[in-house]
């Protein structure tokens, strides 16, 4: 069983940056693929980024590619999402998720554990 806690959300102006963190406890973090999803008001939750066992195995949604970077520190059991050049349309609750086994995935159903989310608001 893996517990996930997100942090780092907040209010930022368009063009600014934020770094989200996802701290894991329990389970075997190094054996989990880690993903970030987001849900904007009135919209369905959508995939943002995923990382396998190392920083060389990553995949991003087209909407954030080139602006966001996902990374992980297995010693600290933490996953990060560096978000640059933020846009108002990035406003959402951001969720961290973990899936047993390291094969990366972009669908919510593939993930076994979820955090409660952290709010990111980008003002224009």
Tab-separated table of N, CA and C in Angstrom, residues 24-117:
chain	number	residue	atom	x	y	z
A	24	UNK	N	5.912	9.924	-1.140
A	24	UNK	CA	5.319	8.595	-0.994
A	24	UNK	C	5.766	7.947	0.306
A	25	UNK	N	4.896	7.148	0.857
A	25	UNK	CA	5.230	6.344	2.034
A	25	UNK	C	4.562	4.978	1.879
A	26	UNK	N	5.158	3.982	2.526
A	26	UNK	CA	4.637	2.631	2.384
A	26	UNK	C	4.982	2.061	1.024
A	27	UNK	N	4.812	0.783	0.862
A	27	UNK	CA	5.061	0.155	-0.420
A	27	UNK	C	6.514	0.228	-0.834
A	28	UNK	N	6.770	-0.039	-2.088
A	28	UNK	CA	8.114	0.001	-2.646
A	28	UNK	C	8.119	1.036	-3.749
A	29	UNK	N	8.495	2.248	-3.387
A	29	UNK	CA	8.407	3.380	-4.305
A	29	UNK	C	9.212	3.147	-5.570
A	30	UNK	N	10.401	2.589	-5.432
A	30	UNK	CA	11.276	2.446	-6.597
A	30	UNK	C	10.726	1.481	-7.637
A	31	UNK	N	9.739	0.686	-7.275
A	31	UNK	CA	9.138	-0.259	-8.217
A	31	UNK	C	7.867	0.287	-8.859
A	32	UNK	N	7.506	1.532	-8.522
A	32	UNK	CA	6.280	2.119	-9.050
A	32	UNK	C	6.589	3.111	-10.156
A	33	UNK	N	5.794	3.067	-11.212
A	33	UNK	CA	5.772	4.180	-12.148
A	33	UNK	C	4.921	5.271	-11.513
A	34	UNK	N	5.320	6.514	-11.695
A	34	UNK	CA	4.638	7.638	-11.049
A	34	UNK	C	4.066	8.572	-12.110
A	35	UNK	N	2.828	8.982	-11.893
A	35	UNK	CA	2.182	9.862	-12.858
A	35	UNK	C	1.596	11.094	-12.212
A	36	UNK	N	1.380	12.105	-13.032
A	36	UNK	CA	0.659	13.305	-12.631
A	36	UNK	C	-0.561	13.453	-13.544
A	37	UNK	N	-1.674	13.748	-12.934
A	37	UNK	CA	-2.915	14.040	-13.643
A	37	UNK	C	-3.443	15.376	-13.137
A	38	UNK	N	-4.388	15.948	-13.857
A	38	UNK	CA	-4.999	17.188	-13.390
A	38	UNK	C	-6.468	17.221	-13.764
A	39	UNK	N	-7.223	17.986	-12.986
A	39	UNK	CA	-8.636	18.141	-13.245
A	39	UNK	C	-9.018	19.605	-13.094
A	40	UNK	N	-9.434	20.196	-14.185
A	40	UNK	CA	-9.890	21.580	-14.185
A	40	UNK	C	-11.376	21.624	-13.850
A	41	UNK	N	-11.872	22.753	-13.359
A	41	UNK	CA	-13.295	22.857	-13.022
A	41	UNK	C	-14.181	22.501	-14.205
A	42	UNK	N	-15.135	21.616	-13.981
A	42	UNK	CA	-16.075	21.240	-15.013
A	42	UNK	C	-15.536	20.300	-16.069
A	43	UNK	N	-14.300	19.838	-15.878
A	43	UNK	CA	-13.691	18.942	-16.860
A	43	UNK	C	-13.297	17.615	-16.223
A	44	UNK	N	-13.063	16.636	-17.055
A	44	UNK	CA	-12.618	15.350	-16.564
A	44	UNK	C	-11.126	15.395	-16.221
A	45	UNK	N	-10.734	14.504	-15.343
A	45	UNK	CA	-9.319	14.405	-15.005
A	45	UNK	C	-8.541	13.931	-16.237
A	46	UNK	N	-7.375	14.539	-16.446
A	46	UNK	CA	-6.594	14.196	-17.632
A	46	UNK	C	-5.148	13.903	-17.271
A	47	UNK	N	-4.520	13.126	-18.109
A	47	UNK	CA	-3.115	12.767	-17.934
A	47	UNK	C	-2.226	13.971	-18.209
A	48	UNK	N	-1.150	14.089	-17.405
A	48	UNK	CA	-0.184	15.164	-17.606
A	48	UNK	C	1.191	14.591	-17.954
A	49	UNK	N	1.707	13.712	-17.086
A	49	UNK	CA	3.057	13.194	-17.282
A	49	UNK	C	3.235	11.912	-16.479
A	50	UNK	N	4.196	11.107	-16.910
A	50	UNK	CA	4.501	9.861	-16.206
A	50	UNK	C	6.006	9.612	-16.297
A	51	UNK	N	6.534	8.947	-15.260
A	51	UNK	CA	7.949	8.598	-15.237
A	51	UNK	C	8.096	7.153	-14.802
A	52	UNK	N	9.020	6.448	-15.446
A	52	UNK	CA	9.325	5.080	-15.077
A	52	UNK	C	10.355	5.048	-13.959
A	53	UNK	N	11.256	4.086	-13.989
A	53	UNK	CA	12.182	3.932	-12.876
A	53	UNK	C	13.287	4.981	-12.877
A	54	UNK	N	13.490	5.643	-13.995
A	54	UNK	CA	14.521	6.674	-14.031
A	54	UNK	C	14.040	7.869	-14.854
A	55	UNK	N	14.795	8.953	-14.777
A	55	UNK	CA	14.419	10.168	-15.488
A	55	UNK	C	14.479	10.002	-17.007
A	56	UNK	N	15.063	8.943	-17.499
A	56	UNK	CA	15.152	8.749	-18.943
A	56	UNK	C	13.889	8.136	-19.529
A	57	UNK	N	12.986	7.720	-18.670
A	57	UNK	CA	11.746	7.090	-19.144
A	57	UNK	C	10.587	7.980	-18.727
A	58	UNK	N	10.215	8.872	-19.610
A	58	UNK	CA	9.139	9.823	-19.323
A	58	UNK	C	8.235	9.974	-20.530
A	59	UNK	N	7.021	10.443	-20.266
A	59	UNK	CA	6.071	10.702	-21.347
A	59	UNK	C	5.163	11.828	-20.889
A	60	UNK	N	4.823	12.710	-21.825
A	60	UNK	CA	4.028	13.899	-21.492
A	60	UNK	C	2.827	14.038	-22.416
A	61	UNK	N	1.804	14.702	-21.920
A	61	UNK	CA	0.702	15.067	-22.790
A	61	UNK	C	1.182	16.178	-23.719
A	62	UNK	N	0.559	16.287	-24.853
A	62	UNK	CA	0.953	17.309	-25.819
A	62	UNK	C	0.791	18.716	-25.247
A	63	UNK	N	-0.174	18.896	-24.368
A	63	UNK	CA	-0.469	20.228	-23.848
A	63	UNK	C	0.623	20.763	-22.917
A	64	UNK	N	1.461	19.885	-22.364
A	64	UNK	CA	2.489	20.341	-21.430
A	64	UNK	C	3.904	20.045	-21.916
A	65	UNK	N	4.030	19.307	-22.994
A	65	UNK	CA	5.347	18.909	-23.497
A	65	UNK	C	6.188	20.160	-23.798
A	66	UNK	N	7.408	20.140	-23.322
A	66	UNK	CA	8.299	21.278	-23.522
A	66	UNK	C	8.202	22.326	-22.431
A	67	UNK	N	7.175	22.258	-21.594
A	67	UNK	CA	7.007	23.232	-20.507
A	67	UNK	C	7.130	22.560	-19.126
A	68	UNK	N	6.673	21.337	-19.014
A	68	UNK	CA	6.700	20.610	-17.742
A	68	UNK	C	7.775	19.530	-17.792
A	69	UNK	N	8.356	19.231	-16.627
A	69	UNK	CA	9.350	18.166	-16.514
A	69	UNK	C	9.045	17.331	-15.278
A	70	UNK	N	8.912	16.046	-15.477
A	70	UNK	CA	8.688	15.130	-14.368
A	70	UNK	C	10.017	14.480	-13.994
A	71	UNK	N	10.224	14.287	-12.697
A	71	UNK	CA	11.450	13.646	-12.227
A	71	UNK	C	11.144	12.918	-10.926
A	72	UNK	N	12.109	12.125	-10.479
A	72	UNK	CA	11.906	11.390	-9.239
A	72	UNK	C	13.232	11.238	-8.502
A	73	UNK	N	13.127	11.136	-7.190
A	73	UNK	CA	14.269	10.876	-6.322
A	73	UNK	C	13.899	9.647	-5.502
A	74	UNK	N	14.407	8.508	-5.897
A	74	UNK	CA	14.008	7.268	-5.231
A	74	UNK	C	14.489	7.226	-3.773
A	75	UNK	N	15.611	7.863	-3.486
A	75	UNK	CA	16.106	7.875	-2.106
A	75	UNK	C	15.167	8.665	-1.197
A	76	UNK	N	14.555	9.695	-1.727
A	76	UNK	CA	13.621	10.515	-0.948
A	76	UNK	C	12.176	10.075	-1.139
A	77	UNK	N	11.957	9.095	-1.993
A	77	UNK	CA	10.595	8.616	-2.281
A	77	UNK	C	9.693	9.780	-2.712
A	78	UNK	N	10.201	10.585	-3.581
A	78	UNK	CA	9.476	11.780	-3.997
A	78	UNK	C	9.511	11.925	-5.515
A	79	UNK	N	8.386	12.335	-6.061
A	79	UNK	CA	8.262	12.654	-7.472
A	79	UNK	C	8.001	14.145	-7.601
A	80	UNK	N	8.555	14.743	-8.645
A	80	UNK	CA	8.411	16.180	-8.837
A	80	UNK	C	7.775	16.467	-10.198
A	81	UNK	N	7.109	17.597	-10.270
A	81	UNK	CA	6.622	18.111	-11.552
A	81	UNK	C	7.009	19.581	-11.613
A	82	UNK	N	8.035	19.869	-12.394
A	82	UNK	CA	8.459	21.252	-12.620
A	82	UNK	C	7.616	21.829	-13.739
A	83	UNK	N	6.919	22.901	-13.441
A	83	UNK	CA	6.000	23.499	-14.409
A	83	UNK	C	6.485	24.905	-14.739
A	84	UNK	N	6.853	25.108	-15.986
A	84	UNK	CA	7.340	26.403	-16.454
A	84	UNK	C	6.396	26.986	-17.499
A	85	UNK	N	6.535	28.254	-17.743
A	85	UNK	CA	5.718	28.970	-18.733
A	85	UNK	C	4.250	28.619	-18.522
A	86	UNK	N	3.787	28.768	-17.312
A	86	UNK	CA	2.420	28.389	-16.982
A	86	UNK	C	1.411	29.276	-17.691
A	87	UNK	N	0.295	28.663	-18.046
A	87	UNK	CA	-0.789	29.343	-18.749
A	87	UNK	C	-2.054	29.246	-17.908
A	88	UNK	N	-2.994	30.168	-18.102
A	88	UNK	CA	-4.260	30.080	-17.354
A	88	UNK	C	-4.958	28.725	-17.533
A	89	UNK	N	-4.808	28.121	-18.692
A	89	UNK	CA	-5.451	26.830	-18.933
A	89	UNK	C	-4.795	25.681	-18.174
A	90	UNK	N	-3.680	25.944	-17.503
A	90	UNK	CA	-3.064	24.952	-16.635
A	90	UNK	C	-3.719	24.921	-15.247
A	91	UNK	N	-4.620	25.854	-14.991
A	91	UNK	CA	-5.312	25.898	-13.712
A	91	UNK	C	-6.111	24.619	-13.498
A	92	UNK	N	-5.841	23.958	-12.388
A	92	UNK	CA	-6.485	22.674	-12.107
A	92	UNK	C	-6.025	22.172	-10.741
A	93	UNK	N	-6.678	21.127	-10.280
A	93	UNK	CA	-6.160	20.359	-9.156
A	93	UNK	C	-5.251	19.283	-9.742
A	94	UNK	N	-4.033	19.227	-9.242
A	94	UNK	CA	-3.049	18.275	-9.753
A	94	UNK	C	-2.930	17.097	-8.788
A	95	UNK	N	-3.027	15.911	-9.357
A	95	UNK	CA	-2.987	14.682	-8.578
A	95	UNK	C	-1.755	13.854	-8.935
A	96	UNK	N	-1.162	13.297	-7.914
A	96	UNK	CA	-0.070	12.356	-8.078
A	96	UNK	C	-0.655	10.947	-8.006
A	97	UNK	N	-0.108	10.046	-8.799
A	97	UNK	CA	-0.596	8.674	-8.801
A	97	UNK	C	0.572	7.713	-8.972
A	98	UNK	N	0.403	6.516	-8.418
A	98	UNK	CA	1.434	5.488	-8.508
A	98	UNK	C	0.814	4.199	-9.016
A	99	UNK	N	1.596	3.494	-9.810
A	99	UNK	CA	1.127	2.200	-10.273
A	99	UNK	C	2.194	1.162	-9.987
A	100	UNK	N	1.739	0.032	-9.498
A	100	UNK	CA	2.651	-1.083	-9.281
A	100	UNK	C	3.259	-1.495	-10.618
A	101	UNK	N	4.515	-1.850	-10.578
A	101	UNK	CA	5.288	-2.202	-11.772
A	101	UNK	C	5.655	-0.939	-12.534
A	102	UNK	N	6.734	-0.995	-13.244
A	102	UNK	CA	7.353	0.209	-13.778
A	102	UNK	C	6.906	0.576	-15.183
A	103	UNK	N	6.048	-0.220	-15.782
A	103	UNK	CA	5.612	0.113	-17.124
A	103	UNK	C	4.780	1.379	-17.077
A	104	UNK	N	5.153	2.379	-17.879
A	104	UNK	CA	4.447	3.656	-17.824
A	104	UNK	C	3.069	3.542	-18.479
A	105	UNK	N	2.150	4.383	-18.044
A	105	UNK	CA	0.793	4.358	-18.566
A	105	UNK	C	0.207	5.760	-18.508
A	106	UNK	N	-0.757	6.024	-19.368
A	106	UNK	CA	-1.387	7.343	-19.410
A	106	UNK	C	-2.853	7.322	-19.004
A	107	UNK	N	-3.402	6.150	-18.741
A	107	UNK	CA	-4.811	6.043	-18.373
A	107	UNK	C	-4.961	5.950	-16.853
A	108	UNK	N	-5.987	6.589	-16.332
A	108	UNK	CA	-6.216	6.607	-14.896
A	108	UNK	C	-6.409	5.198	-14.332
A	109	UNK	N	-7.086	4.365	-15.084
A	109	UNK	CA	-7.407	3.023	-14.601
A	109	UNK	C	-6.158	2.188	-14.331
A	110	UNK	N	-5.044	2.563	-14.920
A	110	UNK	CA	-3.803	1.794	-14.742
A	110	UNK	C	-3.137	2.064	-13.404
A	111	UNK	N	-3.571	3.097	-12.711
A	111	UNK	CA	-2.910	3.510	-11.478
A	111	UNK	C	-3.624	2.957	-10.249
A	112	UNK	N	-2.807	2.554	-9.276
A	112	UNK	CA	-3.334	1.879	-8.101
A	112	UNK	C	-3.521	2.801	-6.900
A	113	UNK	N	-2.744	3.860	-6.823
A	113	UNK	CA	-2.769	4.730	-5.649
A	113	UNK	C	-2.824	6.191	-6.096
A	114	UNK	N	-3.546	6.994	-5.319
A	114	UNK	CA	-3.749	8.394	-5.662
A	114	UNK	C	-3.573	9.284	-4.433
A	115	UNK	N	-3.038	10.472	-4.655
A	115	UNK	CA	-3.020	11.489	-3.626
A	115	UNK	C	-4.308	12.273	-3.651
A	116	UNK	N	-4.417	13.235	-2.747
A	116	UNK	CA	-5.648	14.028	-2.647
A	116	UNK	C	-5.625	15.260	-3.531
A	117	UNK	N	-4.479	15.595	-4.064
A	117	UNK	CA	-4.405	16.703	-4.998
A	117	UNK	C	-3.920	17.998	-4.376
